PDB file of C-alpha atoms in Angstrom:
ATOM      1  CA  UNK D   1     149.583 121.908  54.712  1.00 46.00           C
ATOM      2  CA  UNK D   2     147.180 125.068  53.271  1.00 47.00           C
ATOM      3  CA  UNK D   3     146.174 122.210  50.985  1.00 46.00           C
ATOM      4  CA  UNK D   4     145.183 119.808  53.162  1.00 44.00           C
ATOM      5  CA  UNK D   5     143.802 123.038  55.915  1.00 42.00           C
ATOM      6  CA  UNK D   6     141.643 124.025  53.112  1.00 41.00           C
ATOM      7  CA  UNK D   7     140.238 120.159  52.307  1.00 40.00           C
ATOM      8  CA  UNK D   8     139.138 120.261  56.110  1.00 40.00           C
ATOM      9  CA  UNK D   9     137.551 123.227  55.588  1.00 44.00           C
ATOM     10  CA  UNK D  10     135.334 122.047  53.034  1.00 44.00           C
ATOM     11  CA  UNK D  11     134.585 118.950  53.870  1.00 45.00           C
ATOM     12  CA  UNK D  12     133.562 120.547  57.477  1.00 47.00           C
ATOM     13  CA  UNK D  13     131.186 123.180  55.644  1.00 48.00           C
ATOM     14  CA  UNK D  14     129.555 119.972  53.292  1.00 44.00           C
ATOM     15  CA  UNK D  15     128.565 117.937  56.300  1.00 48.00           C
ATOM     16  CA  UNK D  16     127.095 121.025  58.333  1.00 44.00           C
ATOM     17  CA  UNK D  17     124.789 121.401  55.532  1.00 53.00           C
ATOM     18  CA  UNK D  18     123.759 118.130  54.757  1.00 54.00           C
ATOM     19  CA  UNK D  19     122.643 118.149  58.717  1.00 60.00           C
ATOM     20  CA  UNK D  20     121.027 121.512  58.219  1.00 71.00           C
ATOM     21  CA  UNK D  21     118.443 119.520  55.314  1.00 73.00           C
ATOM     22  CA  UNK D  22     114.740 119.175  56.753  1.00 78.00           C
ATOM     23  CA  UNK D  23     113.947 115.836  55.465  1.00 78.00           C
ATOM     24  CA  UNK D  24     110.296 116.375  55.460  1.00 75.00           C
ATOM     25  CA  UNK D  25     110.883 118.806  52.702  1.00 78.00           C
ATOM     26  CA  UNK D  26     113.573 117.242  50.833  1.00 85.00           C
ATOM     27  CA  UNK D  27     111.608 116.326  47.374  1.00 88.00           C
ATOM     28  CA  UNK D  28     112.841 113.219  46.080  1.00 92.00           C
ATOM     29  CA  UNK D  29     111.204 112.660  42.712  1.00 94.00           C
ATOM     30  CA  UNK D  30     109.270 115.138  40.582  1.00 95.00           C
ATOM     31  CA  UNK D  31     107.671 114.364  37.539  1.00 94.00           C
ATOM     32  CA  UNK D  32     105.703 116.995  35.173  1.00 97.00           C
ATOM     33  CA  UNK D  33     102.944 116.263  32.988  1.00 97.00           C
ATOM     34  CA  UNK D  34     102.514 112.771  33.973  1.00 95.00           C
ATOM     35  CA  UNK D  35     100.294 110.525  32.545  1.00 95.00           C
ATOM     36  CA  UNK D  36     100.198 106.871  34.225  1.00 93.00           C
ATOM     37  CA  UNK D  37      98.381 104.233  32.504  1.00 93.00           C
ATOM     38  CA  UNK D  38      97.975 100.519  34.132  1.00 92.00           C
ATOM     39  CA  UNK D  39      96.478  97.128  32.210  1.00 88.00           C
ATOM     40  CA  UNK D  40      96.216  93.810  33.244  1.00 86.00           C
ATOM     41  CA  UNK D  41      96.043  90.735  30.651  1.00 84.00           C
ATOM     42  CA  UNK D  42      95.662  93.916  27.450  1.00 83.00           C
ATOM     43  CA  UNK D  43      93.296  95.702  29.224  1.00 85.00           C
ATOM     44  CA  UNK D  44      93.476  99.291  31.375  1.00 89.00           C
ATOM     45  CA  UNK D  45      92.686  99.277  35.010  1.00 90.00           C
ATOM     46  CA  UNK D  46      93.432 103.052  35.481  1.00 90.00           C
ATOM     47  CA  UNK D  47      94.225 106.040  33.889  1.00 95.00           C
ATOM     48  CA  UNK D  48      96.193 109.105  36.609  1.00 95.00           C
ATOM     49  CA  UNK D  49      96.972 112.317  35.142  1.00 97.00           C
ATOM     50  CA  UNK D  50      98.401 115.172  36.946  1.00 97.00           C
ATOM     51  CA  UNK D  51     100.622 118.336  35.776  1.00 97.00           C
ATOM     52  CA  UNK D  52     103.424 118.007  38.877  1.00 97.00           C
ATOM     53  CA  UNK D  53     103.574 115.174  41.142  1.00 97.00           C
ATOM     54  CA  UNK D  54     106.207 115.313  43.693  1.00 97.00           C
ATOM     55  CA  UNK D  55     106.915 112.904  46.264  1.00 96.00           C
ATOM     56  CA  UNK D  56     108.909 113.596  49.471  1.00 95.00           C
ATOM     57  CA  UNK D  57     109.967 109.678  50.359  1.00 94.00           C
ATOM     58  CA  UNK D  58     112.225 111.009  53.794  1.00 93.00           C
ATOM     59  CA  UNK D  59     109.633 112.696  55.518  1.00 93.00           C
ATOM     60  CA  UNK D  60     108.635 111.398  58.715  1.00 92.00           C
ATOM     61  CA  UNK D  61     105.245 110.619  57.163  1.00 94.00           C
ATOM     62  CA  UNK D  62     106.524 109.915  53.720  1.00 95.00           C
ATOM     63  CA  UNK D  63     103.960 111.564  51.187  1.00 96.00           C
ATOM     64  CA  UNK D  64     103.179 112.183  47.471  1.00 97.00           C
ATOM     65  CA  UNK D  65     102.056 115.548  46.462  1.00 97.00           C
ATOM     66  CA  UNK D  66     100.147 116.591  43.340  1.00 97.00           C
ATOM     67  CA  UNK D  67      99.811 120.521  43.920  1.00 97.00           C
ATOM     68  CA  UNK D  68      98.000 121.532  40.457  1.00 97.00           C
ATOM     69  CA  UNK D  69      95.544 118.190  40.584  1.00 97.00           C
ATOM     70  CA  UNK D  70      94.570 114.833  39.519  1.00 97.00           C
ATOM     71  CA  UNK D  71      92.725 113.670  37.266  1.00 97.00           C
ATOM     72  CA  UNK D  72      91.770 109.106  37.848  1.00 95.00           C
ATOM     73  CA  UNK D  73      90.060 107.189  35.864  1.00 94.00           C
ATOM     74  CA  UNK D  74      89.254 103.673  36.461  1.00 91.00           C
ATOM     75  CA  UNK D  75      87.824 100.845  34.408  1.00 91.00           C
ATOM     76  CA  UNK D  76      86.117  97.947  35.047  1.00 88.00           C
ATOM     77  CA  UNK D  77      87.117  94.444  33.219  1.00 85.00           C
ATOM     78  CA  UNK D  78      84.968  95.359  30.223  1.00 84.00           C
ATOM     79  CA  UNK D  79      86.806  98.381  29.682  1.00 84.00           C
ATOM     80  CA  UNK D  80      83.945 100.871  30.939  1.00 88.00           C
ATOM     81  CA  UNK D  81      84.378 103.779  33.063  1.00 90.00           C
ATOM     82  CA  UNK D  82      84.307 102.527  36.896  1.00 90.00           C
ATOM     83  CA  UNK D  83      84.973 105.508  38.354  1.00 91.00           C
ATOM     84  CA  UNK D  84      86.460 109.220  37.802  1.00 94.00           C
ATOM     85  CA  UNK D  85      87.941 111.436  40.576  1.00 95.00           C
ATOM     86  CA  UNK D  86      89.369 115.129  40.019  1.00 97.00           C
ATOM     87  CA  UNK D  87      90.542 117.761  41.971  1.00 98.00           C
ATOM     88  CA  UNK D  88      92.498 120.925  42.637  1.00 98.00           C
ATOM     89  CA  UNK D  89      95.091 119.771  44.970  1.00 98.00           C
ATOM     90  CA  UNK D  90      95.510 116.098  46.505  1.00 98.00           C
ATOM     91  CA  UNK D  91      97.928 114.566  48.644  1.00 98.00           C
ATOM     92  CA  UNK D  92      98.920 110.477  49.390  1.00 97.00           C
ATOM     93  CA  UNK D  93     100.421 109.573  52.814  1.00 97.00           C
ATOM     94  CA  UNK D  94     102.243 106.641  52.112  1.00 96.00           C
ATOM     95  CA  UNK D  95     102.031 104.660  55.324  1.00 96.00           C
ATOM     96  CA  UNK D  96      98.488 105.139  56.142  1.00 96.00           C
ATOM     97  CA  UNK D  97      97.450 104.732  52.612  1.00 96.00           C
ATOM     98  CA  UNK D  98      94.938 107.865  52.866  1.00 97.00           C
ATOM     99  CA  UNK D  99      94.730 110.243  49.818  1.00 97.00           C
ATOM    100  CA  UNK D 100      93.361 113.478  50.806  1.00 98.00           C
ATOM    101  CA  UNK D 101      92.082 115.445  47.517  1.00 98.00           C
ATOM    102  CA  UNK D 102      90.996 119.456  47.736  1.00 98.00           C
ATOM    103  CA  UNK D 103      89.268 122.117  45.581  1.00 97.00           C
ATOM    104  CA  UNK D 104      86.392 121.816  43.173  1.00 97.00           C
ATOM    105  CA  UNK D 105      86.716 117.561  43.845  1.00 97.00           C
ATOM    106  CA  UNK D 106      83.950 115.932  41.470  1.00 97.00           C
ATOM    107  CA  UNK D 107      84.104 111.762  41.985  1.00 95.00           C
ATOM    108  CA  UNK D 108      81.726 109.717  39.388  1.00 95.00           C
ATOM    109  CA  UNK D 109      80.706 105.979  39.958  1.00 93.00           C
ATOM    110  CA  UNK D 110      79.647 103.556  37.638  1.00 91.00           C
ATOM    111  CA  UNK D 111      76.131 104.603  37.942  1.00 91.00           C
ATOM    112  CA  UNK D 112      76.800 108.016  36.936  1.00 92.00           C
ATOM    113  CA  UNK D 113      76.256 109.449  40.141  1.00 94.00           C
ATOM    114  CA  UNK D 114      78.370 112.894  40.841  1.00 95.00           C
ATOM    115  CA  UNK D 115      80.034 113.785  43.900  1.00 95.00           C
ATOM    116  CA  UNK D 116      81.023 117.126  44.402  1.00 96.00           C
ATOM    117  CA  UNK D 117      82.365 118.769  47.771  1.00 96.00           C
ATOM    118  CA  UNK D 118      85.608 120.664  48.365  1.00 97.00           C
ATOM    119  CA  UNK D 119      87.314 117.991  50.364  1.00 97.00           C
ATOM    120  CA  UNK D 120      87.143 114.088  50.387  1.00 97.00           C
ATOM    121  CA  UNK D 121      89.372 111.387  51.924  1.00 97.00           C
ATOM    122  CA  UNK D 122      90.161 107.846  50.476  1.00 95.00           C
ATOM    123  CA  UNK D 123      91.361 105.648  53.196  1.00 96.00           C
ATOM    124  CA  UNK D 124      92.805 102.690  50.913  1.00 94.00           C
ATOM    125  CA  UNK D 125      93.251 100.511  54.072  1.00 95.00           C
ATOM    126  CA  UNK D 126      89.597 100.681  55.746  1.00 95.00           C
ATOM    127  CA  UNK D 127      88.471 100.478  51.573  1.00 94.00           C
ATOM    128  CA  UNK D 128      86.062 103.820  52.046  1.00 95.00           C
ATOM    129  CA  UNK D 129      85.821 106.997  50.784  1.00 95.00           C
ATOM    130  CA  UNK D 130      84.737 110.129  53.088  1.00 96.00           C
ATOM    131  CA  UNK D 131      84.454 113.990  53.729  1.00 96.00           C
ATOM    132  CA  UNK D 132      83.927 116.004  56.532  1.00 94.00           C
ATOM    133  CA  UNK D 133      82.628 119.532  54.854  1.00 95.00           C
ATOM    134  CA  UNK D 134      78.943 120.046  52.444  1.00 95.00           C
ATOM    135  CA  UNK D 135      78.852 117.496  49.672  1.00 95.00           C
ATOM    136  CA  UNK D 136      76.437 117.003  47.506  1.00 94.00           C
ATOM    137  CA  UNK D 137      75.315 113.947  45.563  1.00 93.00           C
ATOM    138  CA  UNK D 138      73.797 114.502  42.026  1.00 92.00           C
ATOM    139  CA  UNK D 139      71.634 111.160  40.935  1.00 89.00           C
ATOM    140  CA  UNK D 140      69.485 110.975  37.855  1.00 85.00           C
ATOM    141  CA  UNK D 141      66.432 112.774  39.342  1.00 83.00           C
ATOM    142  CA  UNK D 142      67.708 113.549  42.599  1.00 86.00           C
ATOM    143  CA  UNK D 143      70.329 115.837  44.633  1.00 90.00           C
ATOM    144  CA  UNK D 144      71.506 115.007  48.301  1.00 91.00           C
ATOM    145  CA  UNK D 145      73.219 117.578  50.365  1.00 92.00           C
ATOM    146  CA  UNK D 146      75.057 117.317  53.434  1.00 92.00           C
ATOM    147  CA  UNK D 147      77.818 117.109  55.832  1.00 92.00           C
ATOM    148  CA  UNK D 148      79.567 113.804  56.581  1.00 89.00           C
ATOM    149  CA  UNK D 149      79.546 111.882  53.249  1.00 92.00           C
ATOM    150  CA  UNK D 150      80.768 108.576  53.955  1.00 95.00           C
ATOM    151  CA  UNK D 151      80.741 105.721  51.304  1.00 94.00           C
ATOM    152  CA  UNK D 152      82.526 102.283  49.976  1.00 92.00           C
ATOM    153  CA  UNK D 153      85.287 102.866  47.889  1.00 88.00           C
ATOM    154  CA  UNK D 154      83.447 102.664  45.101  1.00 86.00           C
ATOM    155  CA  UNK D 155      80.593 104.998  45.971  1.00 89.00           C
ATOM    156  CA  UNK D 156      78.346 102.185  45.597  1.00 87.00           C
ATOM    157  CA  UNK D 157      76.535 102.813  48.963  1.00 90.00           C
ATOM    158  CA  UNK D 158      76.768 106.160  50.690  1.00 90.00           C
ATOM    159  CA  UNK D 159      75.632 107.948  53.647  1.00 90.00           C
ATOM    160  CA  UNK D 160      75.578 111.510  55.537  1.00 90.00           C
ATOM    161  CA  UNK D 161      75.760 111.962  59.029  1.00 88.00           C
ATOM    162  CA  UNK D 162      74.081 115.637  58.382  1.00 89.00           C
ATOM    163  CA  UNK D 163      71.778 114.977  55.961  1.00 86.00           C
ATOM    164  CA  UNK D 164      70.604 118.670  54.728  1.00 85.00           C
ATOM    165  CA  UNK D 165      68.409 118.163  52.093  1.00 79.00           C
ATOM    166  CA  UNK D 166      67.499 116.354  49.043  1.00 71.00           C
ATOM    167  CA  UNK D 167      65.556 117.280  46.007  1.00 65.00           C
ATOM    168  CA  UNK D 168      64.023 115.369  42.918  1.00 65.00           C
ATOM    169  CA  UNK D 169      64.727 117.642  39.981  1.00 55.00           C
ATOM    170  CA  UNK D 170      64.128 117.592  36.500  1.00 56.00           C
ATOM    171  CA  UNK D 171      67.938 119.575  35.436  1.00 51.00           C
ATOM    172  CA  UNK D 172      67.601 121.963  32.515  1.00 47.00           C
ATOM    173  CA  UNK D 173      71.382 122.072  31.268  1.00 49.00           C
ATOM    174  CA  UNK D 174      72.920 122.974  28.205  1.00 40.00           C
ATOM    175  CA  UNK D 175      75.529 120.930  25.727  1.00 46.00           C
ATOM    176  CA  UNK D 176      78.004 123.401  26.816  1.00 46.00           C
ATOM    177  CA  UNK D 177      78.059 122.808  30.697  1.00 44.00           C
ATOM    178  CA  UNK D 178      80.159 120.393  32.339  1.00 48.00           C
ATOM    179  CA  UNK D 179      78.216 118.248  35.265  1.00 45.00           C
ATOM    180  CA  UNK D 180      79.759 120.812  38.307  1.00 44.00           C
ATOM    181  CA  UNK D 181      78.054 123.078  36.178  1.00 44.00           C
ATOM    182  CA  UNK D 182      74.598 121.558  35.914  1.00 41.00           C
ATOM    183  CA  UNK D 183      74.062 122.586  39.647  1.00 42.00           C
ATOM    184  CA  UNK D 184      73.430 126.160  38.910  1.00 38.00           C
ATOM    185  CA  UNK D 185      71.106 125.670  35.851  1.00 35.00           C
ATOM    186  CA  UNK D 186      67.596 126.000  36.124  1.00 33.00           C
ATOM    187  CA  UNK D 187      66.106 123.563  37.268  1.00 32.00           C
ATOM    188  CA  UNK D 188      62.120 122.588  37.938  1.00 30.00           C
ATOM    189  CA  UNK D 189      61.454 120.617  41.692  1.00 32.00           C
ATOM    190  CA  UNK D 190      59.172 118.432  40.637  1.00 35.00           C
ATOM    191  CA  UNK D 191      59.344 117.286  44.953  1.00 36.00           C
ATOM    192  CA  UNK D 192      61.381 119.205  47.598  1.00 36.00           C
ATOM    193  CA  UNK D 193      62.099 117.392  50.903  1.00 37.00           C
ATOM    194  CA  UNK D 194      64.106 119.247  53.584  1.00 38.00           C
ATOM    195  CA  UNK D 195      66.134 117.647  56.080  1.00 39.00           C
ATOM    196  CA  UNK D 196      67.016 119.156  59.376  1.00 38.00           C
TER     197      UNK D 196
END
Protein backbone atom coordinates (compact mmCIF):
# COMPACT_ATOMS: atom_id res chain seq x y z
CA UNK A 1 0.00 0.00 0.00
CA UNK A 2 3.04 2.82 0.79
CA UNK A 3 4.10 1.45 -2.59
CA UNK A 4 1.36 1.98 -4.52
CA UNK A 5 0.50 5.62 -2.08
CA UNK A 6 3.82 6.73 -3.20
CA UNK A 7 3.22 5.78 -7.24
CA UNK A 8 0.08 8.17 -6.86
CA UNK A 9 2.07 10.60 -5.54
CA UNK A 10 4.29 10.86 -8.34
CA UNK A 11 2.42 10.37 -11.00
CA UNK A 12 0.06 13.30 -9.45
CA UNK A 13 3.23 15.71 -9.15
CA UNK A 14 4.32 14.65 -13.17
CA UNK A 15 0.99 15.67 -14.61
CA UNK A 16 0.73 19.04 -12.51
CA UNK A 17 3.83 19.99 -14.19
CA UNK A 18 3.37 19.03 -17.54
CA UNK A 19 0.06 21.45 -17.20
CA UNK A 20 2.20 24.09 -15.58
CA UNK A 21 4.47 24.14 -19.31
CA UNK A 22 3.75 27.51 -21.33
CA UNK A 23 3.68 26.13 -24.72
CA UNK A 24 4.61 29.30 -26.36
CA UNK A 25 7.95 28.88 -24.77
CA UNK A 26 8.46 25.29 -24.94
CA UNK A 27 11.54 25.13 -27.61
CA UNK A 28 11.18 22.22 -29.68
CA UNK A 29 14.27 21.99 -31.86
CA UNK A 30 17.56 23.86 -31.52
CA UNK A 31 20.26 23.62 -33.77
CA UNK A 32 23.83 25.49 -33.37
CA UNK A 33 26.00 26.54 -36.04
CA UNK A 34 23.77 25.67 -38.80
CA UNK A 35 24.55 25.88 -42.17
CA UNK A 36 21.57 24.93 -44.70
CA UNK A 37 22.37 24.52 -48.22
CA UNK A 38 19.47 23.78 -50.99
CA UNK A 39 20.08 22.70 -54.98
CA UNK A 40 17.84 21.79 -57.49
CA UNK A 41 18.92 19.53 -60.64
CA UNK A 42 23.16 20.06 -59.12
CA UNK A 43 22.76 23.45 -58.62
CA UNK A 44 22.29 25.77 -55.17
CA UNK A 45 19.19 27.80 -54.74
CA UNK A 46 20.18 29.10 -51.23
CA UNK A 47 22.68 29.22 -48.81
CA UNK A 48 21.13 30.08 -44.62
CA UNK A 49 23.61 30.36 -42.00
CA UNK A 50 22.90 31.20 -38.50
CA UNK A 51 24.82 30.42 -35.04
CA UNK A 52 21.38 29.21 -32.96
CA UNK A 53 18.17 28.66 -34.57
CA UNK A 54 15.45 27.59 -32.35
CA UNK A 55 12.03 26.91 -33.23
CA UNK A 56 9.07 26.85 -30.78
CA UNK A 57 6.47 24.56 -33.06
CA UNK A 58 3.52 24.67 -29.91
CA UNK A 59 3.17 28.18 -29.62
CA UNK A 60 -0.02 29.61 -30.43
CA UNK A 61 1.70 31.39 -33.34
CA UNK A 62 4.23 28.72 -34.01
CA UNK A 63 7.66 30.56 -34.76
CA UNK A 64 11.38 30.04 -35.62
CA UNK A 65 13.87 32.09 -33.84
CA UNK A 66 17.45 32.90 -34.85
CA UNK A 67 18.61 35.19 -31.80
CA UNK A 68 22.46 35.77 -32.86
CA UNK A 69 21.45 36.27 -36.85
CA UNK A 70 21.21 35.11 -40.31
CA UNK A 71 23.09 35.20 -42.81
CA UNK A 72 20.88 34.11 -46.81
CA UNK A 73 22.19 33.84 -49.77
CA UNK A 74 20.37 33.11 -52.86
CA UNK A 75 21.31 32.18 -56.39
CA UNK A 76 19.88 32.48 -59.49
CA UNK A 77 19.87 29.37 -62.13
CA UNK A 78 23.33 30.37 -63.35
CA UNK A 79 24.70 30.06 -60.06
CA UNK A 80 25.16 33.98 -59.40
CA UNK A 81 24.38 35.77 -56.35
CA UNK A 82 20.46 36.73 -56.45
CA UNK A 83 20.26 38.11 -53.37
CA UNK A 84 21.99 38.40 -49.73
CA UNK A 85 20.14 39.29 -46.48
CA UNK A 86 21.88 39.61 -42.89
CA UNK A 87 21.00 40.62 -39.68
CA UNK A 88 21.33 40.75 -35.92
CA UNK A 89 18.28 39.04 -34.80
CA UNK A 90 15.32 37.61 -37.09
CA UNK A 91 12.32 35.79 -36.41
CA UNK A 92 9.78 33.42 -38.90
CA UNK A 93 6.07 33.11 -37.94
CA UNK A 94 5.14 30.04 -39.39
CA UNK A 95 1.51 30.54 -40.30
CA UNK A 96 1.65 33.92 -41.72
CA UNK A 97 4.83 33.21 -43.49
CA UNK A 98 6.38 36.76 -42.37
CA UNK A 99 10.11 36.84 -41.35
CA UNK A 100 10.82 39.79 -39.33
CA UNK A 101 14.81 40.46 -39.29
CA UNK A 102 16.47 43.24 -36.69
CA UNK A 103 19.81 45.02 -36.09
CA UNK A 104 22.39 46.27 -38.53
CA UNK A 105 19.98 44.32 -41.54
CA UNK A 106 21.96 44.89 -44.96
CA UNK A 107 19.76 43.06 -48.04
CA UNK A 108 21.69 43.04 -51.63
CA UNK A 109 19.84 42.37 -55.01
CA UNK A 110 21.12 41.22 -58.09
CA UNK A 111 21.95 44.64 -59.17
CA UNK A 112 24.12 45.28 -56.34
CA UNK A 113 21.96 47.60 -54.74
CA UNK A 114 22.34 47.74 -50.66
CA UNK A 115 19.66 47.98 -48.28
CA UNK A 116 20.40 48.91 -44.96
CA UNK A 117 17.81 49.87 -42.09
CA UNK A 118 17.44 48.36 -38.62
CA UNK A 119 14.23 46.54 -39.28
CA UNK A 120 12.64 44.90 -42.46
CA UNK A 121 9.73 42.47 -42.96
CA UNK A 122 9.42 39.67 -45.66
CA UNK A 123 5.86 38.74 -46.06
CA UNK A 124 6.40 35.36 -48.13
CA UNK A 125 2.60 35.22 -48.83
CA UNK A 126 1.88 38.87 -50.36
CA UNK A 127 5.74 38.08 -52.16
CA UNK A 128 7.15 41.72 -50.77
CA UNK A 129 9.63 42.88 -48.70
CA UNK A 130 9.07 46.06 -46.29
CA UNK A 131 10.14 48.30 -43.24
CA UNK A 132 8.57 50.72 -41.27
CA UNK A 133 11.76 52.73 -39.63
CA UNK A 134 14.83 54.99 -41.88
CA UNK A 135 16.27 52.84 -44.62
CA UNK A 136 18.46 53.72 -46.90
CA UNK A 137 19.16 52.48 -50.41
CA UNK A 138 22.83 52.60 -51.69
CA UNK A 139 22.84 52.39 -55.81
CA UNK A 140 25.92 52.85 -57.91
CA UNK A 141 25.92 56.70 -57.86
CA UNK A 142 23.09 57.27 -55.74
CA UNK A 143 21.72 56.99 -51.96
CA UNK A 144 17.88 57.08 -51.06
CA UNK A 145 16.77 57.67 -47.57
CA UNK A 146 13.58 57.25 -45.99
CA UNK A 147 10.82 55.86 -44.02
CA UNK A 148 8.46 53.23 -45.46
CA UNK A 149 10.64 51.09 -47.79
CA UNK A 150 8.42 48.87 -49.54
CA UNK A 151 9.62 46.58 -52.45
CA UNK A 152 9.04 43.06 -54.48
CA UNK A 153 10.61 40.31 -52.97
CA UNK A 154 13.37 40.63 -54.84
CA UNK A 155 14.10 44.32 -54.40
CA UNK A 156 13.71 44.70 -57.98
CA UNK A 157 11.32 47.73 -57.69
CA UNK A 158 11.11 49.73 -54.50
CA UNK A 159 9.42 52.59 -53.01
CA UNK A 160 9.21 54.99 -49.77
CA UNK A 161 6.25 56.39 -48.46
CA UNK A 162 8.66 59.16 -46.67
CA UNK A 163 10.99 59.78 -49.08
CA UNK A 164 13.83 61.94 -47.12
CA UNK A 165 16.39 62.46 -49.40
CA UNK A 166 18.55 61.19 -52.08
CA UNK A 167 22.00 62.01 -53.18
CA UNK A 168 24.27 61.19 -56.30
CA UNK A 169 27.68 60.53 -54.82
CA UNK A 170 30.88 59.65 -56.04
CA UNK A 171 31.91 57.09 -52.59
CA UNK A 172 35.56 57.33 -51.60
CA UNK A 173 35.99 53.87 -49.68
CA UNK A 174 38.79 51.87 -48.84
CA UNK A 175 39.66 47.89 -49.58
CA UNK A 176 39.23 47.45 -45.97
CA UNK A 177 35.52 48.62 -45.47
CA UNK A 178 32.66 46.47 -45.79
CA UNK A 179 29.54 48.17 -47.87
CA UNK A 180 27.59 49.27 -44.24
CA UNK A 181 30.74 50.85 -43.93
CA UNK A 182 31.02 52.83 -47.15
CA UNK A 183 28.22 55.16 -45.73
CA UNK A 184 30.46 57.02 -43.45
CA UNK A 185 33.44 57.49 -45.89
CA UNK A 186 34.00 60.56 -47.54
CA UNK A 187 32.27 61.09 -50.03
CA UNK A 188 32.04 64.10 -52.88
CA UNK A 189 28.01 65.17 -53.91
CA UNK A 190 28.49 65.60 -57.17
CA UNK A 191 24.14 66.60 -56.94
CA UNK A 192 22.18 66.85 -53.63
CA UNK A 193 18.35 66.72 -53.86
CA UNK A 194 16.34 66.98 -50.61
CA UNK A 195 13.07 65.58 -50.13
CA UNK A 196 10.58 66.82 -47.64
Amino acid sequence: MCIGTILLMYSCRSEATVSNVNMDSLKTQQTLNMLLIASKDAKVNYRFEAPIMERYEYAKEPYTEYKKGLHITTYDDSSRVESDLRGDYAIFLEKKKLWEVRGNVVAKNAKGEILETEQLFWDQQAKKIYSNVESRVIQKEDVIVGEGFESDEKMENFLFRKPKGRIAVDAITRPDMTSSDSLNAEVTAKDSVVVE
